[in-house]
Short mmCIF file of C-alpha atoms and ligand atoms in Angstrom, two decimals:
data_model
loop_
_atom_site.label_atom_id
_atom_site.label_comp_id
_atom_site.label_asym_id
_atom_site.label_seq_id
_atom_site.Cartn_x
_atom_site.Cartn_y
_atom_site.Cartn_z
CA UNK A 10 90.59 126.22 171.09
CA UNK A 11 93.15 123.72 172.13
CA UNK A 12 94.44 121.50 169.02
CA UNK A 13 98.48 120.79 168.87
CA UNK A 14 100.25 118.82 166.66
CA UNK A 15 102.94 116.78 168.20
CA UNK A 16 105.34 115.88 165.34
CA UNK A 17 108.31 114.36 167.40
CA UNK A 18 108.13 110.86 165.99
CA UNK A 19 109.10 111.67 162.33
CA UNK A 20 112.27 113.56 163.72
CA UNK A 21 115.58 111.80 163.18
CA UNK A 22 116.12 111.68 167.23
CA UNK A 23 112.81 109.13 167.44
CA UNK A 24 112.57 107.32 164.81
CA UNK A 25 116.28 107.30 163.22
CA UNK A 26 118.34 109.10 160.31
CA UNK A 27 117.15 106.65 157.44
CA UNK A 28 113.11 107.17 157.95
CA UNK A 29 113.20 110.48 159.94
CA UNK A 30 113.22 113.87 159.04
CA UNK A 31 116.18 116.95 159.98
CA UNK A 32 115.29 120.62 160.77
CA UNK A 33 117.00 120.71 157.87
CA UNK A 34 114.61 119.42 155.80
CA UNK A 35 112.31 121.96 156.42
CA UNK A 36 114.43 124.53 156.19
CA UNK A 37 114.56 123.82 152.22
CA UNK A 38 110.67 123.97 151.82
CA UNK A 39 110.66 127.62 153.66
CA UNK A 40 110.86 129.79 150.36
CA UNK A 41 108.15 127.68 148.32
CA UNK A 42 106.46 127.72 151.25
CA UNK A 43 106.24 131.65 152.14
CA UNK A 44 105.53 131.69 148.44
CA UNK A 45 102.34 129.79 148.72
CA UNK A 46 101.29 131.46 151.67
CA UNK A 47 101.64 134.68 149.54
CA UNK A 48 99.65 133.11 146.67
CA UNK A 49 97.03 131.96 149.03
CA UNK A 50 96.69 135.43 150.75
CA UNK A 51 96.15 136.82 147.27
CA UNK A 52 93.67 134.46 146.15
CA UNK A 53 91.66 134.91 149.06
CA UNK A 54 91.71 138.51 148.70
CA UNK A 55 90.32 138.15 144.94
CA UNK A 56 87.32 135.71 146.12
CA UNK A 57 89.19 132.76 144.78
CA UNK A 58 89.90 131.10 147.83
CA UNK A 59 86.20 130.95 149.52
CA UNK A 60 87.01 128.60 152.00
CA UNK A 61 89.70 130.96 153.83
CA UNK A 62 87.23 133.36 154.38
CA UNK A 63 83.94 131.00 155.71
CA UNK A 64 85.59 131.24 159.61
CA UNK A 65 84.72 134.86 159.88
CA UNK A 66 81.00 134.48 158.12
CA UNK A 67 79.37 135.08 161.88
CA UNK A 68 76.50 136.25 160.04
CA UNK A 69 75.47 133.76 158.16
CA UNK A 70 75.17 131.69 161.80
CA UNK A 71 72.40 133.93 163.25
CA UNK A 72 70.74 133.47 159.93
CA UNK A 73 71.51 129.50 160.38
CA UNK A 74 70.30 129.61 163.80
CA UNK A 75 67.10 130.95 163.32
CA UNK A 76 66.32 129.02 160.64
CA UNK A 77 67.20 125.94 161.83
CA UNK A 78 64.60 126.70 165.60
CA UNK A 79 61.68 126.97 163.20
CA UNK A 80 62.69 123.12 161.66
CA UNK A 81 63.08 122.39 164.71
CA UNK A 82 59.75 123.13 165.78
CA UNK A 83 58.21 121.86 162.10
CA UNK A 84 59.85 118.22 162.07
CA UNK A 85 60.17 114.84 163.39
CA UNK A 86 62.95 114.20 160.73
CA UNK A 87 66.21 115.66 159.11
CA UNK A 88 67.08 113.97 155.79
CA UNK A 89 70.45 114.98 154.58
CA UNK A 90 70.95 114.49 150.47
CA UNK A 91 74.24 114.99 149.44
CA UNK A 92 77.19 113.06 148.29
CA UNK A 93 81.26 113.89 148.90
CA UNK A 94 82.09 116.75 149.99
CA UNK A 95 78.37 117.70 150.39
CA UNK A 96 77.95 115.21 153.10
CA UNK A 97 80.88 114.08 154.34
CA UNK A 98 81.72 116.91 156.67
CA UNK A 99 78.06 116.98 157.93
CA UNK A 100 78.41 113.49 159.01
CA UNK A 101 81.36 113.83 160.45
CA UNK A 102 80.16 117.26 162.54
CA UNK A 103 77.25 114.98 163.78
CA UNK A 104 79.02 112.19 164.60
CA UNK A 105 81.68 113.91 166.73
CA UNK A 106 79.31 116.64 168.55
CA UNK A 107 76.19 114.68 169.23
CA UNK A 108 75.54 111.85 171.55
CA UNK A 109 76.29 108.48 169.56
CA UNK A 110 72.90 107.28 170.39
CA UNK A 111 71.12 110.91 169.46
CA UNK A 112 68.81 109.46 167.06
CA UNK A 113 66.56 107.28 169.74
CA UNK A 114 65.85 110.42 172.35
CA UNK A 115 66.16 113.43 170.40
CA UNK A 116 64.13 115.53 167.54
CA UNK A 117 64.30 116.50 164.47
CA UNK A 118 66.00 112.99 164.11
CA UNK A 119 69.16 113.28 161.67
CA UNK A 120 69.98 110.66 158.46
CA UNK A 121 72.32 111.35 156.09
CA UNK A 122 71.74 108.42 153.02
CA UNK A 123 74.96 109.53 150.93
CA UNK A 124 74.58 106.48 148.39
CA UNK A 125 72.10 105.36 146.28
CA UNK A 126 71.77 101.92 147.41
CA UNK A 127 67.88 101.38 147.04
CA UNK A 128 67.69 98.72 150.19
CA UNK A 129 69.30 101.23 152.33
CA UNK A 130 66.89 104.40 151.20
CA UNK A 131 64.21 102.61 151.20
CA UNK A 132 64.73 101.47 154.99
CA UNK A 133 64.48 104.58 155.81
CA UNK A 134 61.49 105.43 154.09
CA UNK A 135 59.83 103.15 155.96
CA UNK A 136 60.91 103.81 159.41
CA UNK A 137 60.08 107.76 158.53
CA UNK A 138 56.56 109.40 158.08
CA UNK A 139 57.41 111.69 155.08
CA UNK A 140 54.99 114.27 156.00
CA UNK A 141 56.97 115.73 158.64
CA UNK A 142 60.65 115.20 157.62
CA UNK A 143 62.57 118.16 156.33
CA UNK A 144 64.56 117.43 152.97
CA UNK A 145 67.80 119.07 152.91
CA UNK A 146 69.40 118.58 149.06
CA UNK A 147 72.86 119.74 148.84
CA UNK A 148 74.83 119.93 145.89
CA UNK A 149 77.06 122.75 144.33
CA UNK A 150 76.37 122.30 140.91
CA UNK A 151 72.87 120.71 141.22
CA UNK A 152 73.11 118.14 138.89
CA UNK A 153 75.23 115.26 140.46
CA UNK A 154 73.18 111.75 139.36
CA UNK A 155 73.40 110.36 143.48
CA UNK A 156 71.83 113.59 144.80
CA UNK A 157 69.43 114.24 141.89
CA UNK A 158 68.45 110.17 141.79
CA UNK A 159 67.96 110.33 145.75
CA UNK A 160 66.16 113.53 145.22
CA UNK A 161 63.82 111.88 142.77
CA UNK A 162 63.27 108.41 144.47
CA UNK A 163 62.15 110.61 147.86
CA UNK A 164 59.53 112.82 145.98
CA UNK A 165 57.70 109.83 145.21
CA UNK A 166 56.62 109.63 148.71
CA UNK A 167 56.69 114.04 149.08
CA UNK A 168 54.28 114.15 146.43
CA UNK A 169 52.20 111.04 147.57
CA UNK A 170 51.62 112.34 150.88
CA UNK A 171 51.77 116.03 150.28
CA UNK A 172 50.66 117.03 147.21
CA UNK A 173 51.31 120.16 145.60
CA UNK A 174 52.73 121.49 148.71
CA UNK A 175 55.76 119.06 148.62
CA UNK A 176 57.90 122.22 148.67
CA UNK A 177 57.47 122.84 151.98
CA UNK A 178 59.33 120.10 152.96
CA UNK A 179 62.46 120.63 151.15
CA UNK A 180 65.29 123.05 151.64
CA UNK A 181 68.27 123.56 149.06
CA UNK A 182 72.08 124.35 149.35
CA UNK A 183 73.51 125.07 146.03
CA UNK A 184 75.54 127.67 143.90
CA UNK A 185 74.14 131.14 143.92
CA UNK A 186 72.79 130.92 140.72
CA UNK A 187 74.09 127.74 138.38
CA UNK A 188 72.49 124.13 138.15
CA UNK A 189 68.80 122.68 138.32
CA UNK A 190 68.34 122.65 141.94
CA UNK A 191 68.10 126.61 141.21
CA UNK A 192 65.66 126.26 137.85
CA UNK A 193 63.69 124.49 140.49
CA UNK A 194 63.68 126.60 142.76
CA UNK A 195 62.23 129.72 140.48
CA UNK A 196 59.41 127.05 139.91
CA UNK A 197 58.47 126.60 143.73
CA UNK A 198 58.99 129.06 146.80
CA UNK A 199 61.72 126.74 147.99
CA UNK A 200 63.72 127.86 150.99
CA UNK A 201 67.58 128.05 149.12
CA UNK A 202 70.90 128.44 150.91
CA UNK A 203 73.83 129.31 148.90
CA UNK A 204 77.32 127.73 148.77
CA UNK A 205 79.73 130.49 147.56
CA UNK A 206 81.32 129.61 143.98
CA UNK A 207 84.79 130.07 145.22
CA UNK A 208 84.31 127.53 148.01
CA UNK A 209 84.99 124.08 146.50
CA UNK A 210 82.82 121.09 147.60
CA UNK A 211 85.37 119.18 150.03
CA UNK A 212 86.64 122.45 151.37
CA UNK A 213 83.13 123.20 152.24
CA UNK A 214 82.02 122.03 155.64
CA UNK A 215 82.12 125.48 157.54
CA UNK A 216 79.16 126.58 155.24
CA UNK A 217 75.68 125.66 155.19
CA UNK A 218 76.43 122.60 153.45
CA UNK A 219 77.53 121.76 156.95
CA UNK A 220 76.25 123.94 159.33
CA UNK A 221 72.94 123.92 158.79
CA UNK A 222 72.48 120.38 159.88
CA UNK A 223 75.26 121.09 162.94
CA UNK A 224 72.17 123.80 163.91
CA UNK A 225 69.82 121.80 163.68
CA UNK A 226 71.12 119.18 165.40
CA UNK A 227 71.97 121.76 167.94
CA UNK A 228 75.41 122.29 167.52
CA UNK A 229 76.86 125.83 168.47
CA UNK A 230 77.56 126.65 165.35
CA UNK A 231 79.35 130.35 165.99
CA UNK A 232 81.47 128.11 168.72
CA UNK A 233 82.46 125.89 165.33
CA UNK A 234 83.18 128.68 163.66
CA UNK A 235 85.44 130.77 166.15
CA UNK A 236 87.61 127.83 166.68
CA UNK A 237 88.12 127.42 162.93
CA UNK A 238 89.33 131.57 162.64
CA UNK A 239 91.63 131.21 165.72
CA UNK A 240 93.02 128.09 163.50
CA UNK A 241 93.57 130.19 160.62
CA UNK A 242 95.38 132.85 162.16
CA UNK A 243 97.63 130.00 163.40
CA UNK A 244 97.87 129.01 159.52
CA UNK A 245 98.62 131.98 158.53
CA UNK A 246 101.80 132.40 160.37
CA UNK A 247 104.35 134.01 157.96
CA UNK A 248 107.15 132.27 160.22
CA UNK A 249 106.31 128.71 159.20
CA UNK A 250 108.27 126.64 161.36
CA UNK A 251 105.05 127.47 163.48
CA UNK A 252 102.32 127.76 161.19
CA UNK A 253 100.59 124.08 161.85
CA UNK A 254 98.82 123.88 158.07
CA UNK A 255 102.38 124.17 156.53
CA UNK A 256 104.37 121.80 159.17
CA UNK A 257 101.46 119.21 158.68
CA UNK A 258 101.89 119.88 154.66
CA UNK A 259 106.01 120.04 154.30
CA UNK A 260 105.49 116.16 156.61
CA UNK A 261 103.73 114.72 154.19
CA UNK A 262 105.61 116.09 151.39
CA UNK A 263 108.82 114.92 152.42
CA UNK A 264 107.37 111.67 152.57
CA UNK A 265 105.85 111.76 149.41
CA UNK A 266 109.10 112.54 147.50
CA UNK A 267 110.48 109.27 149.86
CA UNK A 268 108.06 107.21 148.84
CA UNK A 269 106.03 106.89 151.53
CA UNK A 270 102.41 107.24 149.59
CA UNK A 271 100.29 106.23 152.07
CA UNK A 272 98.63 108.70 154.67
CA UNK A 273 96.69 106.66 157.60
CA UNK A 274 94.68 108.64 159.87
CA UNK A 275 93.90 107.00 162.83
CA UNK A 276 91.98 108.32 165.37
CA UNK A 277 91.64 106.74 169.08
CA UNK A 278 88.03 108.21 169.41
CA UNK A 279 84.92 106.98 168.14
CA UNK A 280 83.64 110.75 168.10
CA UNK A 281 86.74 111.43 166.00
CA UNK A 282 86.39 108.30 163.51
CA UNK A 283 84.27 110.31 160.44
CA UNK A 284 87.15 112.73 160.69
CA UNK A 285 89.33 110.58 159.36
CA UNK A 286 86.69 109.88 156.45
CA UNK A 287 86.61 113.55 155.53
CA UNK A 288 89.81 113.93 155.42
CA UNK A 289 90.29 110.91 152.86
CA UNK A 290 88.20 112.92 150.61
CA UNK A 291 89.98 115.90 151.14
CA UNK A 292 92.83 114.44 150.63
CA UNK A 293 92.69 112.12 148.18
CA UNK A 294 90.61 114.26 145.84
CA UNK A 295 93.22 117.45 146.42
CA UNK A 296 95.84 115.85 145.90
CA UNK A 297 95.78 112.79 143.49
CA UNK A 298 96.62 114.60 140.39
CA UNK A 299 97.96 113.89 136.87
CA UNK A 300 99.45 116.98 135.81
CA UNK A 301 100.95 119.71 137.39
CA UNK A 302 100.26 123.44 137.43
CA UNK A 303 102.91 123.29 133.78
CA UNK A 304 100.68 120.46 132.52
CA UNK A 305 103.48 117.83 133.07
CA UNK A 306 102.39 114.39 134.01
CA UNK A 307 103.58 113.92 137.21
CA UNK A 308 100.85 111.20 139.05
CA UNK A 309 101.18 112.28 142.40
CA UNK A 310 98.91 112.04 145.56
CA UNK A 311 99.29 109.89 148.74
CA UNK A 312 96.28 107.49 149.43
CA UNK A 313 94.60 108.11 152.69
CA UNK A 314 93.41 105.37 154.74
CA UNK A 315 91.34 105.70 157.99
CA UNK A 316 91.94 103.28 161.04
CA UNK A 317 90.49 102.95 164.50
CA UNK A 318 92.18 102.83 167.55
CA UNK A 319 92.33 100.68 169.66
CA UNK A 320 89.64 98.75 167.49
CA UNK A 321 92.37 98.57 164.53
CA UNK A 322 94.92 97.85 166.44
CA UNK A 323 93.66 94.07 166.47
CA UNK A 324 93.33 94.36 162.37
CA UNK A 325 95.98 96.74 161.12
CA UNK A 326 98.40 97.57 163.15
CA UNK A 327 100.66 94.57 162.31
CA UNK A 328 100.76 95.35 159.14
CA UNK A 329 101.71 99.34 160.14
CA UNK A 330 104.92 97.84 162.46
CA UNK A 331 106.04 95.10 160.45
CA UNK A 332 105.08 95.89 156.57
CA UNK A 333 106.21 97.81 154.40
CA UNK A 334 107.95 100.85 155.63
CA UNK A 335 105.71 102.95 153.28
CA UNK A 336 103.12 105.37 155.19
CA UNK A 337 102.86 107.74 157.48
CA UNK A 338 100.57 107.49 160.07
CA UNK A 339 98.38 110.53 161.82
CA UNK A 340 97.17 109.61 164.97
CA UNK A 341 94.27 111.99 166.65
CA UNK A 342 94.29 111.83 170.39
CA UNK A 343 91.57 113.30 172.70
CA UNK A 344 93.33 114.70 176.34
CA UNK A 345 89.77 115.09 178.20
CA UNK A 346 86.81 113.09 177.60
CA UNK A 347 83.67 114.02 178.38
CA UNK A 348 82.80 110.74 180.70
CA UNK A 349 86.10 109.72 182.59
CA UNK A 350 84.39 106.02 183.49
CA UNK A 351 86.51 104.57 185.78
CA UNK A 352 87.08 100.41 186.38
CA UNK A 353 86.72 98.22 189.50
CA UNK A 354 88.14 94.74 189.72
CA UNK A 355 84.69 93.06 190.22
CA UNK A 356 85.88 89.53 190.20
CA UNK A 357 88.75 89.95 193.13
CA UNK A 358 89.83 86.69 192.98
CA UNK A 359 91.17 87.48 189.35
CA UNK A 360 94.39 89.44 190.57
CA UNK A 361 95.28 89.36 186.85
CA UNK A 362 92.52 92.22 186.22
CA UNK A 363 93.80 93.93 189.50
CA UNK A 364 96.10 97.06 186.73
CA UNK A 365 92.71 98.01 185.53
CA UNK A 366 90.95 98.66 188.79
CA UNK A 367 90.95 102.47 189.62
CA UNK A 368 92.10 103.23 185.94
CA UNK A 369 89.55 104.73 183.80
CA UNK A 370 88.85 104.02 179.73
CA UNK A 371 90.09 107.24 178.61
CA UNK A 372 93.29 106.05 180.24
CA UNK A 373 93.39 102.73 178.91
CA UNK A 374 92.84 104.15 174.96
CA UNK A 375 95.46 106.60 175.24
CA UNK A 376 97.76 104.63 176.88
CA UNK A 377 96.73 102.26 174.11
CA UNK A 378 97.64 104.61 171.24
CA UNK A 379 100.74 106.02 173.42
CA UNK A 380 101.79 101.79 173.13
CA UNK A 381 100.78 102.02 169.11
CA UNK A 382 102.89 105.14 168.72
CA UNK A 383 106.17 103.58 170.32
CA UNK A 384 105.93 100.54 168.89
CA UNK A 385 105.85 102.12 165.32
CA UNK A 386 108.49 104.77 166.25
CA UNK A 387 110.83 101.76 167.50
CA UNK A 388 110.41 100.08 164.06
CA UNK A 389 111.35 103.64 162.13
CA UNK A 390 107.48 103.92 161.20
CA UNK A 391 106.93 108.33 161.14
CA UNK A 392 103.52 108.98 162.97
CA UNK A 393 102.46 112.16 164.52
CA UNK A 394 99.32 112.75 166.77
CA UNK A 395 97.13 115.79 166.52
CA UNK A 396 95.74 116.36 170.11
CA UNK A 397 92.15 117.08 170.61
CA UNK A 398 92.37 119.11 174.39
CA UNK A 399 88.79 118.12 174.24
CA UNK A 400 85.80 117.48 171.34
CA UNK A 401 84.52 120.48 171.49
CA UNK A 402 82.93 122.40 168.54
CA UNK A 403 85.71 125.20 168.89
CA UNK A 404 88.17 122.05 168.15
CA UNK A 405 86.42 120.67 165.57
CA UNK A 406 86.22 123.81 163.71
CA UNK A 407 90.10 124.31 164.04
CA UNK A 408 90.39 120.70 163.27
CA UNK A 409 88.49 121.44 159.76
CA UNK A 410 90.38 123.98 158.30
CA UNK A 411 94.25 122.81 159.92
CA UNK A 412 93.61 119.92 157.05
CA UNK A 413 92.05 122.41 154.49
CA UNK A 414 94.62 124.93 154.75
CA UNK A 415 97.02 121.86 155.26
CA UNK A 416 95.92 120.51 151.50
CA UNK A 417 96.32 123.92 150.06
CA UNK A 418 99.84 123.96 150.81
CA UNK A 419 100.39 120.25 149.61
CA UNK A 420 99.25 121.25 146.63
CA UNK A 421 101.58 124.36 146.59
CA UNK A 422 104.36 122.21 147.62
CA UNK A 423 103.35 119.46 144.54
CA UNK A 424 102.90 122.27 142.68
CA UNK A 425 99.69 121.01 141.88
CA UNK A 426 95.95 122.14 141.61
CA UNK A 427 94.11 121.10 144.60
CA UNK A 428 91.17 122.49 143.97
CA UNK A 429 89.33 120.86 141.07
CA UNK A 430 89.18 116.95 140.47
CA UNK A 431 89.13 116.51 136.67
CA UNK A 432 89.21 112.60 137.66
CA UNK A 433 85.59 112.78 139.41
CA UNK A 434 84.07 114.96 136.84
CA UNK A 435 84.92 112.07 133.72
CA UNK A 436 82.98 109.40 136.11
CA UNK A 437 80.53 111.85 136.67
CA UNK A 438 80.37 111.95 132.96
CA UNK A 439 80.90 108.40 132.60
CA UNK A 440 77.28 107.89 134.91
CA UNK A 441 75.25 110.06 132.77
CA UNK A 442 76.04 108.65 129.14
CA UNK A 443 75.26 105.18 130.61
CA UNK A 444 72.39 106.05 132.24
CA UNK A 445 71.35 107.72 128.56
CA UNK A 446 71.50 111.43 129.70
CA UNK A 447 70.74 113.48 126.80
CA UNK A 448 74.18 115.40 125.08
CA UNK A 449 76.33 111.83 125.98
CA UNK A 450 75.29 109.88 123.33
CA UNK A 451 78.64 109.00 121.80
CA UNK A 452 80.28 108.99 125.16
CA UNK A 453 77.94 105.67 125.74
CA UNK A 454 78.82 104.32 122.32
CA UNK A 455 82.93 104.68 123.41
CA UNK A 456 82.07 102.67 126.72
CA UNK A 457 80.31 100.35 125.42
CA UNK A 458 83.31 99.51 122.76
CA UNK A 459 85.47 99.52 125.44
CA UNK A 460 83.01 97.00 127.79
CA UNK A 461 82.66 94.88 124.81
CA UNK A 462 86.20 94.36 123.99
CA UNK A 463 86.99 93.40 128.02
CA UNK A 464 84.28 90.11 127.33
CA UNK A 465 87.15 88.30 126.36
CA UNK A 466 88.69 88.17 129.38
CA UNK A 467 85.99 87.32 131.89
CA UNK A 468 85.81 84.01 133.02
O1 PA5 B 12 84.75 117.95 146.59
C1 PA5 B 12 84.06 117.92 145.59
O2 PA5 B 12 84.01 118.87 144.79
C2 PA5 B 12 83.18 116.72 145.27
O3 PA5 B 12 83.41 115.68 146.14
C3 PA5 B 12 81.72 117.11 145.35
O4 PA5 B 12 81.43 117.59 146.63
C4 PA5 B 12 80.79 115.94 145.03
O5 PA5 B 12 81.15 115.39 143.79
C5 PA5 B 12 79.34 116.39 145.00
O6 PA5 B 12 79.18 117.45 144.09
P1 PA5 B 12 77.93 118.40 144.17
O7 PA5 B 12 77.95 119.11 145.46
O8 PA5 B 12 78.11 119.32 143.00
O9 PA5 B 12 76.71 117.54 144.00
#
């Protein structure tokens, strides 16, 4: 595993005294910052902390693995229901592992429909026979309306085509023993895999909420997962001036309490690009939070926003140099890419293409984002780069929990819970009284008031 974070251009000597940062600065966070290592240690060891522990889960793997050679064998299709942080990760494990174009020339083919726009789901139903597609629902508590709607709207066709034995063609991830995906599952001999309670939905991509597509898919899965535990040794590091998760953490921070409340991730890799989505979930959802752990109001959070390079460079980068001097900006860098597809001048006569013959694209993008990075570092703008030696699944797995453990100390440093999201749970709420779940009838009646009184302004 080869992942570094290069944090010279928030430093005072890059990017100057008024936007950059002094050792000095991290030198205050130290003691809250051994203190939250302490109180994650401890929560870990009491099963509170699930997600510390999923690196070193090599068993569940094998069991992965051989489950996921059988599907292999069984079906044409891989349908992936989930929504959040019970997708997100998978897509972004697909999208960085396999070949871009994996769908056209490979088997089980992989979809992952985590909305519940009906012209979208039922494209696919169309293109897919039904019959031999493998229907993988994921949610922790079982009951969120996306995944139980999508659920619904594709047993139409299970039932239609397969009868009574529609349970062959499903597969579950959920808790251990909460929610209706499990009361269905005593009904029917449905194949269930189990998220562990302690291990909170965005935090939960190194489990079979994510790995059991990544095997099926034929990602190494153990490779995933030994990458990730070398990663949290690293962020475990009692002398944090080198533990990654709490330098990454103790960045942001400081720029938090300076006002800089935007967090762009931008990676200059396609492969990488549904990184940078996961991570707006994880972050976002962490860390936006109205109270903290005294139950003040205190409204904090930093809004992630993914770019592209160099894609974005023609869209937002302007904005990023010139704006306002209010974000921080992660780039993610690949050193080695897998194709190193080198240019010829073709057209001779065009001596103005003549710098490009000989180089090859990998060079061009980084040289790209290494021209992104000092233009933003010459206008005071703080931006680090996480380096990527390679994507590989032993750096993707390191990647994933360097940004989990990362959030957990955020949260220790806003003294804040990062782990639930009381916000998502009252829209959650919101979705079932309007769609006339039983138990939310007066929750419909307060919306409704509240709908009502907004007539008056719509034009
Ligand atoms: O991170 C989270 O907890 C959320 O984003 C959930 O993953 C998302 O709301 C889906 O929940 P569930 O897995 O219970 O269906």
């Amino acid at each position: 595993m080869q992942l570094k974070i290069d944090y010279s251009n928030v430093m005072n000597a890059n990017i100057g005294a008024k936007h950059g940062l002094a050792e000095s600065d991290f030198d205050k966070l130290i003691p809250a910052g051994k203190k939250i290592l302490q109180d994650l240690r401890q929560k870990a060891k009491d099963n509170k902390l699930g997600f510390y522990k999923l690196p070193s889960q090599f068993d569940i793997a094998d069991e992965l693995e051989s489950y996921a050679s059988v599907v292999k064998k069984r079906f044409e299709n891989y349908v992936h229901i989930g929504i959040g942080g019970s997708a997100l990760g998978s897509i972004a494990l697909q999208n960085s592992l396999l070949d871009s174009y994996y769908n056209l020339n490979n088997s089980p083919k992989m979809f992952f429909p985590d909305n519940v726009d009906p012209d979208w789901l039922n494209d696919l139903v169309k293109n897919i026979d039904v019959s031999k597609t493998l229907f993988h629902i994921v949610s922790k508590s079982g009951g969120t309306a996306e995944t139980a709607a999508t659920t619904l709207y594709f047993m139409k066709f299970l039932t239609d085509t397969l009868g009574d034995n529609f349970y062959k063609n499903l597969l579950f991830t959920t808790d251990p023993v909460k929610g209706l995906l499990n009361q269905i599952a005593r009904e029917y001999p449905i194949k269930c895999f189990r998220i562990p309670p302690s291990v909170g939905g965005r935090f939960s991509v190194l489990s079979s909420v994510g790995l059991i597509s990544a095997a099926i898919a034929g990602i190494d899965v153990k490779k995933l997962l030994s990458g990730a535990a070398e990663m949290a040794e690293k962020c475990d590091n009692e002398n944090l001036k080198k533990n990654p998760a709490f330098i990454y953490a103790a960045i942001h921070y400081i720029y938090m309490t300076r006002g800089k409340n935007i967090s762009v991730m931008m990676p200059y890799s396609n492969k990488l690009r549904d990184m940078a989505d996961w991570y707006r979930q994880l972050w976002a959802e962490s860390l936006g939070k109205r109270y903290d752990n005294e139950g003040n109001v205190v409204e904090v959070g930093q809004t992630p926003v993914k770019a592209l390079g160099t894609t974005d460079q023609h869209s937002q980068v302007q904005l990023y140099v010139e704006g306002p001097n209010d974000k921080l900006i992660t780039f993610l860098e690949v050193e080695k890419f897998k194709e190193n597809l080198q240019l010829k001048n073709h057209f001779t006569y065009i001596h103005e293409f003549d710098y490009l013959a000989g180089k090859t694209l990998g060079e061009l993008l980084n040289a790209e984002k290494m021209a992104t990075e000092l233009a933003l570092s010459n206008n005071h703008r703080p931006n680090l780069t996480i380096k990527f030696s390679e994507v590989s699944e032993e750096n993707i797995g390191a990647f994933f929990f360097l940004l989990e453990a990362a959030t957990a100390f955020a949260g220790g440093l806003l003294n804040i819970d990062a782990f639930n999201q009381p916000g998502v749970e009252e829209g959650k709420i919101a979705t079932y009284a309007l769609m006339g779940r039983k138990g939310y009838e007066q929750k419909k009646k307060d919306i409704e008031t509240l709908f009502n009184k907004k007539q008056a302004f719509m034009l």
